[in-house]
mmCIF file of C-alpha atoms in Angstrom:
data_model
loop_
_atom_site.group_PDB
_atom_site.id
_atom_site.type_symbol
_atom_site.label_atom_id
_atom_site.label_comp_id
_atom_site.label_asym_id
_atom_site.label_seq_id
_atom_site.Cartn_x
_atom_site.Cartn_y
_atom_site.Cartn_z
ATOM 1 C CA MET A 1 0.000 0.000 0.000
ATOM 2 C CA GLY A 2 2.926 2.301 0.574
ATOM 3 C CA ASP A 3 3.778 2.308 -3.101
ATOM 4 C CA THR A 4 0.206 3.133 -4.010
ATOM 5 C CA GLY A 5 0.229 6.150 -1.661
ATOM 6 C CA LEU A 6 3.428 7.391 -3.225
ATOM 7 C CA TRP A 7 2.001 6.878 -6.667
ATOM 8 C CA ILE A 8 -1.231 8.763 -5.764
ATOM 9 C CA ALA A 9 0.792 11.578 -4.183
ATOM 10 C CA GLY A 10 2.925 11.869 -7.338
ATOM 11 C CA LEU A 11 -0.134 11.822 -9.558
ATOM 12 C CA THR A 12 -1.850 14.432 -7.401
ATOM 13 C CA GLY A 13 1.246 16.639 -7.503
ATOM 14 C CA ALA A 14 1.570 16.291 -11.271
ATOM 15 C CA THR A 15 -2.117 17.073 -11.677
ATOM 16 C CA ALA A 16 -1.709 20.197 -9.517
ATOM 17 C CA VAL A 17 1.294 21.365 -11.562
ATOM 18 C CA LEU A 18 -0.561 20.729 -14.821
ATOM 19 C CA ALA A 19 -3.669 22.511 -13.526
ATOM 20 C CA SER A 20 -1.544 25.454 -12.436
ATOM 21 C CA TRP A 21 0.156 25.612 -15.846
ATOM 22 C CA VAL A 22 -3.186 25.465 -17.717
ATOM 23 C CA THR A 23 -4.640 28.149 -15.441
ATOM 24 C CA SER A 24 -1.670 30.456 -15.904
ATOM 25 C CA ARG A 25 -1.842 30.028 -19.681
ATOM 26 C CA GLY A 26 -5.531 30.924 -19.524
ATOM 27 C CA HIS A 27 -4.741 34.031 -17.499
ATOM 28 C CA VAL A 28 -1.997 35.038 -19.920
ATOM 29 C CA ARG A 29 -4.319 34.519 -22.885
ATOM 30 C CA ALA A 30 -7.079 36.530 -21.178
ATOM 31 C CA ALA A 31 -4.620 39.324 -20.352
ATOM 32 C CA ARG A 32 -3.420 39.442 -23.960
ATOM 33 C CA LEU A 33 -6.963 39.538 -25.264
ATOM 34 C CA GLN A 34 -7.866 42.298 -22.831
ATOM 35 C CA ALA A 35 -4.764 44.302 -23.879
ATOM 36 C CA GLU A 36 -5.649 43.889 -27.565
ATOM 37 C CA ILE A 37 -9.213 45.053 -26.951
ATOM 38 C CA LEU A 38 -7.960 48.061 -24.982
ATOM 39 C CA LYS A 39 -5.452 48.916 -27.717
ATOM 40 C CA ALA A 40 -8.158 48.697 -30.400
ATOM 41 C CA ALA A 41 -10.485 50.914 -28.364
ATOM 42 C CA GLN A 42 -7.727 53.475 -27.829
ATOM 43 C CA GLU A 43 -6.881 53.453 -31.548
ATOM 44 C CA GLU A 44 -10.531 53.956 -32.472
ATOM 45 C CA THR A 45 -10.758 56.858 -30.022
ATOM 46 C CA ARG A 46 -7.572 58.396 -31.436
ATOM 47 C CA GLN A 47 -8.828 58.061 -35.011
ATOM 48 C CA GLY A 48 -12.120 59.677 -34.019
ATOM 49 C CA GLU A 49 -10.261 62.601 -32.473
ATOM 50 C CA VAL A 50 -8.091 62.996 -35.584
ATOM 51 C CA ARG A 51 -11.180 62.845 -37.813
ATOM 52 C CA ARG A 52 -13.020 65.459 -35.745
ATOM 53 C CA ALA A 53 -9.957 67.716 -35.706
ATOM 54 C CA SER A 54 -9.598 67.443 -39.497
ATOM 55 C CA TYR A 55 -13.274 68.293 -40.021
ATOM 56 C CA LEU A 56 -13.038 71.256 -37.664
ATOM 57 C CA ALA A 57 -9.899 72.516 -39.407
ATOM 58 C CA PHE A 58 -11.575 72.268 -42.802
ATOM 59 C CA LEU A 59 -14.742 73.974 -41.601
ATOM 60 C CA GLU A 60 -12.608 76.733 -40.088
ATOM 61 C CA GLN A 61 -10.793 77.223 -43.391
ATOM 62 C CA ALA A 62 -14.130 77.205 -45.240
ATOM 63 C CA HIS A 63 -15.314 80.015 -42.993
ATOM 64 C CA LEU A 64 -12.058 81.906 -43.514
ATOM 65 C CA MET A 65 -12.705 81.657 -47.254
ATOM 66 C CA GLY A 66 -16.189 83.002 -46.495
ATOM 67 C CA VAL A 67 -14.641 85.984 -44.713
ATOM 68 C CA GLU A 68 -12.710 86.740 -47.888
ATOM 69 C CA PHE A 69 -15.831 86.245 -49.999
ATOM 70 C CA ARG A 70 -17.609 88.829 -47.826
ATOM 71 C CA GLN A 71 -15.124 91.427 -49.086
ATOM 72 C CA THR A 72 -16.313 90.891 -52.646
ATOM 73 C CA PRO A 73 -19.522 92.976 -52.711
ATOM 74 C CA SER A 74 -17.570 96.165 -51.942
ATOM 75 C CA VAL A 75 -15.256 95.377 -54.858
ATOM 76 C CA LEU A 76 -18.174 94.579 -57.166
ATOM 77 C CA SER A 77 -19.832 97.891 -56.313
ATOM 78 C CA ILE A 78 -16.975 99.902 -57.870
ATOM 79 C CA GLU A 79 -18.366 101.750 -60.895
ATOM 80 C CA ASP A 80 -15.130 102.379 -62.816
ATOM 81 C CA GLN A 81 -14.505 99.177 -64.827
ATOM 82 C CA GLN A 82 -10.701 99.505 -64.870
ATOM 83 C CA HIS A 83 -10.509 100.146 -61.143
ATOM 84 C CA ARG A 84 -12.990 97.347 -60.447
ATOM 85 C CA ARG A 85 -11.005 94.903 -62.567
ATOM 86 C CA ALA A 86 -7.764 95.811 -60.773
ATOM 87 C CA ARG A 87 -9.413 95.420 -57.352
ATOM 88 C CA LEU A 88 -10.947 92.091 -58.407
ATOM 89 C CA GLU A 89 -7.519 90.812 -59.425
ATOM 90 C CA GLU A 90 -6.085 91.918 -56.064
ATOM 91 C CA HIS A 91 -8.994 90.227 -54.347
ATOM 92 C CA ARG A 92 -8.459 87.034 -56.314
ATOM 93 C CA ALA A 93 -4.758 87.103 -55.341
ATOM 94 C CA ARG A 94 -5.795 87.239 -51.675
ATOM 95 C CA LEU A 95 -8.189 84.333 -52.261
ATOM 96 C CA ARG A 96 -5.301 82.313 -53.729
ATOM 97 C CA GLU A 97 -3.319 82.917 -50.521
ATOM 98 C CA VAL A 98 -6.165 81.616 -48.390
ATOM 99 C CA TYR A 99 -6.774 78.775 -50.828
ATOM 100 C CA GLY A 100 -3.584 76.847 -49.924
ATOM 101 C CA PRO A 101 -4.539 76.015 -46.320
ATOM 102 C CA PHE A 102 -8.143 75.539 -47.437
ATOM 103 C CA ARG A 103 -7.119 72.927 -50.010
ATOM 104 C CA HIS A 104 -4.774 71.202 -47.564
ATOM 105 C CA THR A 105 -7.405 70.867 -44.835
ATOM 106 C CA CYS A 106 -9.896 69.598 -47.414
ATOM 107 C CA GLN A 107 -7.505 66.852 -48.436
ATOM 108 C CA VAL A 108 -6.815 65.907 -44.812
ATOM 109 C CA ALA A 109 -10.531 65.808 -44.034
ATOM 110 C CA THR A 110 -11.261 63.535 -46.989
ATOM 111 C CA VAL A 111 -8.413 61.198 -46.010
ATOM 112 C CA HIS A 112 -9.814 60.810 -42.500
ATOM 113 C CA ALA A 113 -13.488 60.725 -43.486
ATOM 114 C CA ARG A 114 -15.327 57.590 -42.512
ATOM 115 C CA SER A 115 -18.272 57.831 -44.904
ATOM 116 C CA SER A 116 -18.677 58.512 -48.578
ATOM 117 C CA SER A 117 -21.244 61.215 -47.803
ATOM 118 C CA ALA A 118 -18.656 63.153 -45.771
ATOM 119 C CA ILE A 119 -16.108 62.803 -48.579
ATOM 120 C CA GLU A 120 -18.661 64.006 -51.139
ATOM 121 C CA ALA A 121 -19.604 66.936 -48.888
ATOM 122 C CA CYS A 122 -15.935 67.964 -48.621
ATOM 123 C CA ASP A 123 -15.592 67.705 -52.388
ATOM 124 C CA ARG A 124 -18.712 69.853 -52.909
ATOM 125 C CA VAL A 125 -17.322 72.612 -50.683
ATOM 126 C CA PHE A 126 -14.039 72.451 -52.554
ATOM 127 C CA ALA A 127 -15.757 72.592 -55.953
ATOM 128 C CA ALA A 128 -18.065 75.419 -54.861
ATOM 129 C CA SER A 129 -15.082 77.518 -53.748
ATOM 130 C CA ARG A 130 -13.549 77.050 -57.177
ATOM 131 C CA THR A 131 -16.828 78.108 -58.795
ATOM 132 C CA VAL A 132 -16.840 81.335 -56.774
ATOM 133 C CA TYR A 133 -13.229 82.024 -57.712
ATOM 134 C CA MET A 134 -13.813 81.346 -61.408
ATOM 135 C CA ALA A 135 -16.940 83.532 -61.371
ATOM 136 C CA LEU A 136 -14.850 86.411 -60.031
ATOM 137 C CA GLY A 137 -12.415 85.932 -62.907
ATOM 138 C CA ASP A 138 -15.231 85.937 -65.435
ATOM 139 C CA ILE A 139 -16.733 89.043 -63.813
ATOM 140 C CA ALA A 140 -13.335 90.767 -64.001
ATOM 141 C CA ASP A 141 -13.114 89.846 -67.699
ATOM 142 C CA GLY A 142 -16.639 91.142 -68.307
ATOM 143 C CA VAL A 143 -17.878 87.730 -69.458
ATOM 144 C CA ILE A 144 -20.653 87.524 -66.849
ATOM 145 C CA GLY A 145 -22.458 89.918 -64.547
ATOM 146 C CA ALA A 146 -21.910 90.426 -60.835
ATOM 147 C CA SER A 147 -25.045 88.441 -60.005
ATOM 148 C CA ALA A 148 -23.144 85.254 -60.896
ATOM 149 C CA PHE A 149 -20.992 85.824 -57.814
ATOM 150 C CA TYR A 150 -24.015 85.797 -55.532
ATOM 151 C CA THR A 151 -25.360 82.621 -57.107
ATOM 152 C CA ALA A 152 -21.980 80.911 -56.698
ATOM 153 C CA LEU A 153 -21.691 82.195 -53.131
ATOM 154 C CA ASP A 154 -25.093 80.756 -52.237
ATOM 155 C CA GLN A 155 -23.963 77.388 -53.606
ATOM 156 C CA TYR A 156 -20.778 77.652 -51.548
ATOM 157 C CA TRP A 157 -22.609 78.264 -48.269
ATOM 158 C CA THR A 158 -25.116 75.522 -49.080
ATOM 159 C CA ALA A 159 -22.177 73.134 -49.578
ATOM 160 C CA VAL A 160 -20.611 74.226 -46.268
ATOM 161 C CA ASP A 161 -23.924 73.619 -44.475
ATOM 162 C CA SER A 162 -24.191 70.189 -46.118
ATOM 163 C CA LEU A 163 -20.688 69.367 -44.906
ATOM 164 C CA GLY A 164 -21.648 70.248 -41.355
ATOM 165 C CA LYS A 165 -24.695 67.978 -41.584
ATOM 166 C CA ALA A 166 -22.693 65.113 -43.089
ATOM 167 C CA VAL A 167 -20.105 65.383 -40.322
ATOM 168 C CA ARG A 168 -22.776 65.375 -37.605
ATOM 169 C CA LEU A 169 -24.420 62.306 -39.166
ATOM 170 C CA GLU A 170 -21.091 60.524 -39.385
ATOM 171 C CA GLU A 171 -20.295 61.206 -35.743
ATOM 172 C CA SER A 172 -23.637 59.935 -34.456
#
C-alpha cells in the first residue's frame, strides 16, 4: 500500500502542476486579449479625435474663405470698370493665398473621413469655392455679370452647411 500512496501523491502533484500551468496560460491569454481590446479601443478613439480635428480645421478654413468672400460685394460695387477689374484681381490674389490652407485641410478631411457622404460633402465645398473664384475671374473679364458671384456664393454656403450635416451624421 505504501507504493500506491506514493504513486497517488505523485499523480496528485503532477495534476496540480498541470492545472496550475493550464490556469496560468488561460490568465496570460485573457490578459493578452484584454490588452488587444484596450489597444483597439484606444486606436478607435484616437482616429475619431483625428477625424473630428480634421473636419473642424476644414470647416474653419471654409469660414475663412467666407470671410474673404464677404469682401467681394464692396469690390463689385466699384463703378469704374478699370478700377474694379484691378481690385478684383487683387482680391483674387488674396483668395489664392487663403486657398492653400483651405485645399490642404480639405484633403486631410477627406483622407480621415469615414463615410462617402462626408467625402462628397468635402468635395462639394471644394468645388463650390472654385466656382466662386472662377466667377470672379469671369466678372473681371466682363464675361458675366456680378449676379453670378451671388449665385456661386449661395452654392458655396449651401455646400458648407451640407458638410456640417454630413459630419454630424457621421459622428452619431
